[in-house]
Amino acid sequence: MADLHPGVAVLAPLLGTWSGTGHGQYPTIEPFDYGEDVTFGHTGKPFLTYTQRTKASADGRPLHAETGYLRVPSPGRIEFVIVQPTGVTEVDEGVLSVDGSGLGIDAESTSIGLTGSAKEVTAVTRSIRVAGDELSYTLLMGAVGVPLVKHLSATLHRQP
């Protein structure tokens, strides 16, 4: 594999595959639990690759998937470019921090694209924390007439 590009070296703690469980809620749906696998990789270019897949804890049926890229346009800044098979594209921008407790990302949508058949999504924020071999996140979403509220939270562990 190619060496990690120095422009994204600060994101090295994300690299690898993470698995775990999460909880989803939204005012328009019943709460649910899910299993999740996330992989961050690289190609030697100044971005990380990102794939995510979830399945229902109750019966294992597929729930959601997304794929995309992470970039570090300048020190302390992060950009996500994400596409979902539901017809939603998302550009999130925000703050990247690294300290003794690990890596932190706080990003909010600056642009959301929708296909003609996609559900209305108006805003997303993503907060991600990596401490050693544990990754936790919270996702807030504004959609279908509901303002920005907590939608997802999960704790994942690095896989060998």
Coordinates of N, CA, C and O in Angstrom, one line a residue:
M1 N 0.8 -1.2 0.0 CA 0.0 0.0 0.0 C 0.9 1.2 0.0 O 2.0 1.3 0.6
A2 N 0.4 2.3 -0.6 CA 1.1 3.6 -0.7 C 1.3 4.2 0.7 O 0.5 3.9 1.6
D3 N 2.3 5.0 0.9 CA 2.5 5.7 2.1 C 1.4 6.7 2.3 O 0.9 7.3 1.3
L4 N 1.0 6.9 3.5 CA 0.0 7.9 3.9 C 0.5 9.3 3.5 O 1.6 9.7 3.8
H5 N -0.3 10.1 2.7 CA 0.0 11.4 2.3 C 0.2 12.3 3.5 O -0.6 12.3 4.4
P6 N 1.3 13.1 3.6 CA 1.5 13.9 4.7 C 0.4 14.9 5.0 O 0.2 15.3 6.2
G7 N -0.4 15.3 4.0 CA -1.5 16.2 4.1 C -2.6 15.6 5.0 O -3.5 16.4 5.4
V8 N -2.7 14.3 5.2 CA -3.7 13.7 6.0 C -3.1 12.8 7.1 O -3.9 12.1 7.7
A9 N -1.9 13.0 7.4 CA -1.2 12.2 8.4 C -1.9 12.4 9.8 O -2.0 11.5 10.6
V10 N -2.5 13.6 10.0 CA -3.2 13.8 11.3 C -4.4 12.9 11.4 O -4.8 12.7 12.6
L11 N -4.9 12.4 10.3 CA -6.1 11.5 10.4 C -5.7 10.0 10.5 O -6.6 9.2 10.6
A12 N -4.4 9.7 10.7 CA -4.0 8.3 10.8 C -4.7 7.5 11.9 O -5.0 6.4 11.7
P13 N -5.1 8.2 13.0 CA -5.9 7.4 14.0 C -7.2 6.8 13.5 O -7.7 5.9 14.1
L14 N -7.7 7.3 12.4 CA -8.9 6.8 11.9 C -8.7 5.5 11.0 O -9.7 4.7 10.9
L15 N -7.5 5.3 10.5 CA -7.3 4.3 9.5 C -7.7 2.9 10.1 O -7.4 2.6 11.2
G16 N -8.3 2.1 9.2 CA -8.7 0.7 9.6 C -10.2 0.5 9.5 O -10.9 1.3 9.1
T17 N -10.6 -0.7 10.0 CA -12.0 -1.0 10.1 C -12.4 -1.0 11.5 O -11.8 -1.5 12.4
W18 N -13.6 -0.4 11.7 CA -14.2 -0.3 13.0 C -15.6 -1.0 13.0 O -16.3 -0.8 12.0
S19 N -15.9 -1.6 14.1 CA -17.2 -2.3 14.2 C -17.8 -2.1 15.6 O -17.1 -2.0 16.5
G20 N -19.1 -2.0 15.6 CA -19.8 -1.8 16.9 C -21.3 -1.7 16.8 O -21.9 -2.1 15.8
T21 N -21.9 -1.0 17.8 CA -23.3 -0.9 17.8 C -23.7 0.6 18.0 O -22.9 1.3 18.6
G22 N -24.9 0.9 17.6 CA -25.4 2.2 17.8 C -26.9 2.2 18.0 O -27.6 1.2 18.0
H23 N -27.4 3.4 18.3 CA -28.8 3.6 18.5 C -29.3 4.8 17.7 O -28.6 5.8 17.6
G24 N -30.5 4.6 17.0 CA -31.1 5.6 16.2 C -32.4 6.1 16.7 O -33.1 5.3 17.3
Q25 N -32.7 7.3 16.5 CA -34.0 7.9 16.9 C -34.3 9.1 16.0 O -33.4 9.7 15.4
Y26 N -35.5 9.4 15.9 CA -35.9 10.6 15.1 C -37.4 10.8 15.4 O -38.1 9.8 15.6
P27 N -37.9 12.0 15.4 CA -39.3 12.2 15.8 C -40.3 11.5 14.9 O -41.4 11.2 15.3
T28 N -39.9 11.2 13.7 CA -40.9 10.6 12.7 C -40.8 9.1 12.6 O -41.5 8.5 11.8
I29 N -39.9 8.4 13.4 CA -39.7 7.0 13.3 C -39.6 6.4 14.7 O -39.4 7.1 15.7
E30 N -39.8 5.1 14.8 CA -39.6 4.3 16.1 C -38.0 4.2 16.3 O -37.3 4.0 15.4
P31 N -37.6 4.4 17.6 CA -36.2 4.2 17.9 C -35.7 2.8 17.5 O -36.5 1.8 17.5
F32 N -34.4 2.7 17.2 CA -33.9 1.4 16.7 C -32.4 1.2 17.1 O -31.7 2.2 17.3
D33 N -32.0 0.0 17.2 CA -30.6 -0.3 17.5 C -30.0 -0.9 16.2 O -30.7 -1.6 15.4
Y34 N -28.7 -0.7 16.0 CA -28.1 -1.2 14.8 C -26.6 -1.6 15.0 O -26.0 -1.2 16.0
G35 N -26.1 -2.5 14.1 CA -24.7 -2.8 14.1 C -24.1 -2.1 12.9 O -24.8 -1.8 11.9
E36 N -22.8 -1.8 13.0 CA -22.2 -0.9 12.0 C -20.7 -1.3 11.8 O -20.0 -1.7 12.7
D37 N -20.3 -1.2 10.5 CA -18.9 -1.4 10.1 C -18.5 -0.1 9.3 O -19.2 0.3 8.4
V38 N -17.4 0.4 9.7 CA -16.9 1.6 9.1 C -15.4 1.3 8.7 O -14.7 0.8 9.5
T39 N -15.0 1.7 7.5 CA -13.6 1.6 7.1 C -13.1 2.9 6.6 O -13.7 3.5 5.7
F40 N -11.9 3.3 7.1 CA -11.2 4.4 6.6 C -9.9 3.9 6.0 O -9.2 3.1 6.6
G41 N -9.6 4.3 4.7 CA -8.4 3.8 4.0 C -7.8 5.0 3.3 O -8.2 6.1 3.5
H42 N -6.7 4.7 2.6 CA -6.0 5.7 1.8 C -5.4 5.1 0.6 O -5.2 3.9 0.5
T43 N -5.0 6.0 -0.3 CA -4.4 5.6 -1.6 C -3.1 6.3 -1.8 O -2.5 6.2 -2.9
G44 N -2.6 7.0 -0.8 CA -1.4 7.8 -0.9 C -1.6 9.3 -1.4 O -0.7 10.1 -1.4
K45 N -2.9 9.6 -1.7 CA -3.3 10.9 -2.1 C -3.7 11.7 -0.9 O -3.9 11.1 0.2
P46 N -4.0 13.0 -1.0 CA -4.3 13.8 0.2 C -5.8 13.7 0.6 O -6.5 14.7 0.8
F47 N -6.2 12.5 0.8 CA -7.6 12.3 1.3 C -7.6 10.9 1.9 O -6.8 10.0 1.6
L48 N -8.6 10.6 2.8 CA -8.9 9.3 3.2 C -10.2 8.8 2.5 O -11.1 9.6 2.3
T49 N -10.3 7.5 2.3 CA -11.6 7.0 1.8 C -12.4 6.5 3.0 O -11.8 6.2 4.1
Y50 N -13.7 6.5 2.8 CA -14.6 6.2 3.9 C -15.8 5.3 3.4 O -16.4 5.7 2.3
T51 N -16.1 4.2 4.0 CA -17.3 3.4 3.7 C -17.9 3.1 5.0 O -17.3 2.8 6.0
Q52 N -19.3 3.0 5.0 CA -20.0 2.8 6.2 C -21.2 1.9 5.8 O -21.8 2.1 4.7
R53 N -21.5 0.9 6.6 CA -22.7 0.0 6.4 C -23.3 -0.3 7.7 O -22.6 -0.6 8.7
T54 N -24.6 -0.3 7.8 CA -25.3 -0.6 9.0 C -26.4 -1.7 8.8 O -26.8 -1.9 7.6
K55 N -26.7 -2.4 9.8 CA -27.7 -3.5 9.7 C -28.5 -3.4 11.0 O -28.0 -3.1 12.1
A56 N -29.8 -3.8 11.0 CA -30.7 -3.8 12.1 C -30.2 -4.9 13.1 O -29.9 -6.0 12.8
S57 N -30.1 -4.5 14.4 CA -29.7 -5.4 15.4 C -30.7 -6.5 15.6 O -30.4 -7.7 15.9
A58 N -32.0 -6.2 15.4 CA -33.1 -7.2 15.6 C -33.0 -8.4 14.7 O -33.2 -9.5 15.1
D59 N -32.8 -8.1 13.4 CA -32.9 -9.2 12.4 C -31.7 -9.2 11.3 O -31.8 -10.0 10.4
G60 N -30.8 -8.3 11.4 CA -29.7 -8.3 10.5 C -29.9 -7.7 9.1 O -29.0 -7.7 8.3
R61 N -31.1 -7.2 8.9 CA -31.4 -6.6 7.6 C -30.6 -5.4 7.3 O -30.3 -4.6 8.3
P62 N -30.1 -5.1 6.1 CA -29.4 -3.9 5.8 C -30.2 -2.7 6.1 O -31.4 -2.6 5.8
L63 N -29.6 -1.6 6.7 CA -30.3 -0.4 6.9 C -29.8 0.8 6.1 O -30.5 1.3 5.3
H64 N -28.5 1.1 6.2 CA -28.0 2.3 5.6 C -26.6 2.1 5.1 O -25.9 1.2 5.7
A65 N -26.2 2.8 4.1 CA -24.8 2.8 3.6 C -24.4 4.2 3.1 O -25.3 4.9 2.7
E66 N -23.1 4.5 3.2 CA -22.6 5.7 2.6 C -21.2 5.5 2.3 O -20.5 4.6 2.9
T67 N -20.7 6.3 1.4 CA -19.2 6.3 1.1 C -18.8 7.7 0.8 O -19.6 8.6 0.5
G68 N -17.5 7.9 0.9 CA -17.0 9.2 0.7 C -15.5 9.4 0.9 O -14.8 8.4 0.9
Y69 N -15.2 10.7 1.2 CA -13.8 11.1 1.4 C -13.6 12.1 2.5 O -14.6 12.9 2.7
L70 N -12.5 12.1 3.2 CA -12.1 13.1 4.1 C -10.9 13.8 3.7 O -9.9 13.2 3.2
R71 N -10.9 15.1 3.8 CA -9.8 15.9 3.4 C -9.4 16.9 4.6 O -10.3 17.3 5.4
V72 N -8.2 17.3 4.6 CA -7.7 18.3 5.6 C -7.2 19.5 4.7 O -6.0 19.5 4.3
P73 N -8.1 20.5 4.5 CA -7.7 21.6 3.6 C -6.7 22.6 4.2 O -5.9 23.2 3.5
S74 N -6.6 22.6 5.5 CA -5.7 23.4 6.3 C -5.6 22.9 7.7 O -6.5 22.2 8.1
P75 N -4.5 23.2 8.4 CA -4.4 22.7 9.8 C -5.7 23.0 10.6 O -6.1 24.2 10.6
G76 N -6.2 22.0 11.3 CA -7.3 22.2 12.2 C -8.7 22.3 11.5 O -9.7 22.5 12.1
R77 N -8.7 22.0 10.2 CA -9.9 22.0 9.4 C -10.1 20.6 8.8 O -9.2 19.9 8.5
I78 N -11.4 20.2 8.6 CA -11.8 18.9 8.0 C -12.9 19.1 7.0 O -13.7 20.0 7.2
E79 N -12.9 18.3 6.0 CA -14.0 18.3 5.0 C -14.3 16.9 4.8 O -13.5 16.0 4.6
F80 N -15.6 16.6 4.7 CA -16.2 15.3 4.3 C -17.0 15.5 3.0 O -17.7 16.5 2.9
V81 N -16.8 14.6 2.1 CA -17.7 14.5 1.0 C -18.3 13.1 1.0 O -17.6 12.1 0.9
I82 N -19.7 13.1 1.1 CA -20.4 11.8 1.4 C -21.5 11.6 0.4 O -22.2 12.6 0.1
V83 N -21.7 10.4 -0.1 CA -22.8 10.1 -1.0 C -23.5 8.9 -0.4 O -22.9 8.0 0.1
Q84 N -24.9 8.9 -0.5 CA -25.7 7.9 0.0 C -26.5 7.3 -1.1 O -27.0 8.0 -2.0
P85 N -26.9 6.0 -1.1 CA -27.6 5.4 -2.1 C -29.1 5.9 -2.1 O -29.9 5.6 -3.0
T86 N -29.5 6.6 -1.1 CA -30.9 7.2 -1.0 C -31.0 8.4 -1.8 O -32.1 9.0 -1.8
G87 N -30.0 8.9 -2.5 CA -30.1 10.1 -3.3 C -29.6 11.3 -2.6 O -29.9 12.4 -3.1
V88 N -28.9 11.2 -1.5 CA -28.4 12.3 -0.8 C -26.9 12.5 -0.9 O -26.2 11.5 -0.8
T89 N -26.5 13.7 -1.2 CA -25.0 14.0 -1.1 C -24.8 15.0 -0.1 O -25.7 15.8 0.2
E90 N -23.7 14.9 0.6 CA -23.5 15.8 1.7 C -22.0 16.3 1.7 O -21.1 15.5 1.5
V91 N -21.8 17.6 1.9 CA -20.5 18.2 2.1 C -20.6 18.8 3.5 O -21.4 19.6 3.8
D92 N -19.7 18.3 4.3 CA -19.6 18.7 5.7 C -18.2 19.4 5.9 O -17.2 18.8 5.4
E93 N -18.2 20.5 6.6 CA -16.9 21.1 6.9 C -16.9 21.5 8.4 O -17.9 21.8 9.0
G94 N -15.6 21.5 9.0 CA -15.6 21.8 10.4 C -14.2 21.8 10.9 O -13.2 22.0 10.2
V95 N -14.1 21.5 12.2 CA -12.9 21.6 13.0 C -12.3 20.2 13.3 O -13.1 19.3 13.7
L96 N -11.0 20.1 13.2 CA -10.3 18.9 13.5 C -9.3 19.2 14.7 O -8.6 20.2 14.6
S97 N -9.4 18.4 15.7 CA -8.5 18.6 16.8 C -7.8 17.3 17.2 O -8.3 16.2 17.1
V98 N -6.6 17.5 17.7 CA -5.8 16.3 18.2 C -5.1 16.8 19.5 O -4.5 17.8 19.5
D99 N -5.3 16.0 20.5 CA -4.7 16.3 21.8 C -4.4 14.9 22.5 O -4.5 13.9 21.9
G100 N -4.0 15.0 23.8 CA -3.6 13.8 24.5 C -4.7 12.8 24.6 O -4.4 11.6 24.8
S101 N -5.9 13.2 24.5 CA -7.0 12.2 24.6 C -7.4 11.6 23.3 O -8.2 10.7 23.2
G102 N -6.9 12.1 22.2 CA -7.2 11.5 20.9 C -7.5 12.5 19.8 O -7.2 13.7 19.9
L103 N -8.3 12.1 18.8 CA -8.7 12.9 17.7 C -10.2 13.3 17.8 O -11.0 12.5 18.2
G104 N -10.5 14.5 17.5 CA -11.9 15.0 17.5 C -12.2 15.7 16.2 O -11.4 16.4 15.6
I105 N -13.4 15.4 15.7 CA -13.9 16.0 14.5 C -15.3 16.6 14.8 O -16.2 15.8 15.3
D106 N -15.5 17.8 14.5 CA -16.9 18.4 14.6 C -17.2 19.1 13.3 O -16.5 20.1 13.0
A107 N -18.1 18.6 12.5 CA -18.4 19.1 11.2 C -19.9 19.3 11.0 O -20.7 18.6 11.5
E108 N -20.2 20.3 10.2 CA -21.6 20.5 9.8 C -21.8 20.7 8.3 O -20.8 21.0 7.6
S109 N -23.0 20.3 7.8 CA -23.2 20.4 6.4 C -23.1 21.8 5.9 O -23.7 22.7 6.5
T110 N -22.4 22.0 4.8 CA -22.4 23.3 4.1 C -23.2 23.2 2.8 O -23.5 24.2 2.2
S111 N -23.4 22.0 2.4 CA -24.2 21.7 1.1 C -24.8 20.3 1.2 O -24.1 19.4 1.5
I112 N -26.0 20.2 0.8 CA -26.7 18.9 0.7 C -27.4 18.9 -0.6 O -28.2 19.8 -1.0
G113 N -27.1 17.8 -1.4 CA -27.7 17.7 -2.7 C -28.7 16.5 -2.6 O -28.5 15.5 -1.9
L114 N -29.9 16.7 -3.3 CA -30.9 15.6 -3.3 C -31.3 15.3 -4.7 O -31.6 16.2 -5.5
T115 N -31.5 14.0 -5.0 CA -32.1 13.6 -6.2 C -33.6 13.9 -6.1 O -34.1 14.2 -5.0
G116 N -34.3 13.8 -7.2 CA -35.7 14.0 -7.2 C -36.6 13.1 -6.3 O -37.6 13.5 -5.9
S117 N -36.0 11.9 -6.1 CA -36.8 10.9 -5.3 C -36.3 10.9 -3.8 O -36.8 10.1 -3.0
A118 N -35.3 11.6 -3.4 CA -34.7 11.6 -2.1 C -35.6 12.2 -1.1 O -36.3 13.2 -1.4
K119 N -35.6 11.8 0.1 CA -36.3 12.5 1.2 C -35.6 13.8 1.5 O -34.3 13.9 1.3
E120 N -36.3 14.8 1.9 CA -35.8 16.1 2.2 C -34.8 16.0 3.4 O -35.2 15.6 4.5
V121 N -33.6 16.4 3.2 CA -32.6 16.5 4.3 C -32.1 18.0 4.2 O -31.7 18.4 3.1
T122 N -32.2 18.7 5.3 CA -31.8 20.1 5.2 C -30.5 20.4 6.0 O -29.8 21.4 5.7
A123 N -30.1 19.6 7.0 CA -28.9 19.9 7.7 C -28.4 18.6 8.4 O -29.2 17.7 8.8
V124 N -27.1 18.5 8.5 CA -26.4 17.4 9.2 C -25.2 17.9 10.0 O -24.5 18.8 9.5
T125 N -25.0 17.4 11.2 CA -23.8 17.6 11.9 C -23.2 16.3 12.4 O -24.0 15.4 12.7
R126 N -21.9 16.2 12.3 CA -21.2 14.9 12.7 C -20.1 15.3 13.7 O -19.3 16.1 13.5
S127 N -20.2 14.6 14.9 CA -19.1 14.7 15.9 C -18.5 13.4 16.1 O -19.2 12.4 16.4
I128 N -17.2 13.3 15.9 CA -16.5 12.0 16.0 C -15.4 12.1 16.9 O -14.6 13.1 16.9
R129 N -15.2 11.1 17.8 CA -14.0 11.1 18.7 C -13.4 9.7 18.6 O -14.0 8.7 18.5
V130 N -12.0 9.8 18.5 CA -11.2 8.6 18.5 C -10.3 8.6 19.7 O -9.5 9.6 19.8
A131 N -10.3 7.7 20.5 CA -9.4 7.5 21.6 C -8.9 6.1 21.6 O -9.6 5.2 21.9
G132 N -7.7 5.9 21.2 CA -7.1 4.6 21.1 C -7.8 3.8 20.1 O -8.0 4.2 19.0
D133 N -8.4 2.6 20.5 CA -9.1 1.7 19.6 C -10.6 1.9 19.7 O -11.3 0.9 19.4
E134 N -11.1 3.0 20.2 CA -12.5 3.3 20.3 C -12.9 4.5 19.5 O -12.2 5.6 19.7
L135 N -13.9 4.4 18.7 CA -14.4 5.5 17.9 C -15.9 5.7 18.3 O -16.6 4.7 18.3
S136 N -16.2 6.9 18.7 CA -17.6 7.2 19.0 C -18.1 8.4 18.2 O -17.3 9.2 17.8
Y137 N -19.4 8.4 17.9 CA -19.9 9.5 17.1 C -21.3 9.8 17.5 O -22.0 9.0 18.0
T138 N -21.7 11.0 17.2 CA -23.1 11.5 17.3 C -23.4 12.2 16.0 O -22.6 13.0 15.5
L139 N -24.6 11.9 15.4 CA -25.0 12.6 14.2 C -26.4 13.2 14.4 O -27.3 12.6 14.9
L140 N -26.5 14.5 14.1 CA -27.7 15.2 14.2 C -28.2 15.5 12.8 O -27.4 15.7 11.9
M141 N -29.5 15.5 12.6 CA -30.1 15.7 11.3 C -31.3 16.5 11.3 O -32.1 16.4 12.2
G142 N -31.4 17.4 10.3 CA -32.7 18.1 10.1 C -33.3 17.6 8.8 O -32.6 17.5 7.7
A143 N -34.5 17.1 8.8 CA -35.1 16.4 7.6 C -36.6 16.4 7.7 O -37.1 16.5 8.8
V144 N -37.2 16.2 6.6 CA -38.7 16.1 6.5 C -39.5 17.0 7.4 O -40.4 16.6 8.1
G145 N -39.1 18.3 7.5 CA -39.8 19.3 8.3 C -39.4 19.3 9.7 O -39.9 20.2 10.5
V146 N -38.5 18.5 10.2 CA -38.0 18.5 11.6 C -36.7 19.2 11.6 O -35.8 19.0 10.8
P147 N -36.5 20.2 12.6 CA -35.2 20.9 12.7 C -34.1 19.9 13.2 O -34.4 18.8 13.6
L148 N -32.9 20.4 13.2 CA -31.7 19.6 13.6 C -31.9 19.0 15.0 O -32.1 19.7 15.9
V149 N -31.9 17.7 15.0 CA -32.1 16.9 16.3 C -31.2 15.7 16.2 O -30.8 15.2 15.1
K150 N -30.9 15.1 17.4 CA -30.1 13.9 17.4 C -30.8 12.8 16.7 O -32.0 12.5 16.9
H151 N -30.0 12.1 15.8 CA -30.5 11.0 15.0 C -29.8 9.7 15.4 O -30.4 8.7 15.6
L152 N -28.4 9.7 15.4 CA -27.7 8.5 15.6 C -26.5 8.7 16.6 O -26.0 9.8 16.7
S153 N -26.2 7.7 17.3 CA -25.0 7.7 18.1 C -24.5 6.2 18.2 O -25.3 5.3 18.2
A154 N -23.2 6.1 18.2 CA -22.6 4.7 18.2 C -21.2 4.7 18.8 O -20.5 5.8 18.9
T155 N -20.8 3.5 19.3 CA -19.4 3.3 19.7 C -18.9 2.1 18.9 O -19.5 1.0 18.9
L156 N -17.8 2.3 18.3 CA -17.2 1.3 17.4 C -15.8 1.0 18.0 O -15.1 1.9 18.6
H157 N -15.3 -0.2 17.7 CA -14.0 -0.6 18.1 C -13.1 -1.1 16.9 O -13.7 -1.7 16.0
R158 N -11.9 -0.7 16.9 CA -10.9 -1.0 15.9 C -10.8 -2.5 15.8 O -10.7 -3.2 16.8
Q159 N -10.9 -3.0 14.5 CA -10.8 -4.5 14.3 C -9.4 -4.8 14.0 O -8.7 -4.0 13.3
P160 N -8.9 -6.0 14.4 CA -7.5 -6.4 14.1 C -7.3 -6.6 12.6 O -8.1 -6.8 11.9

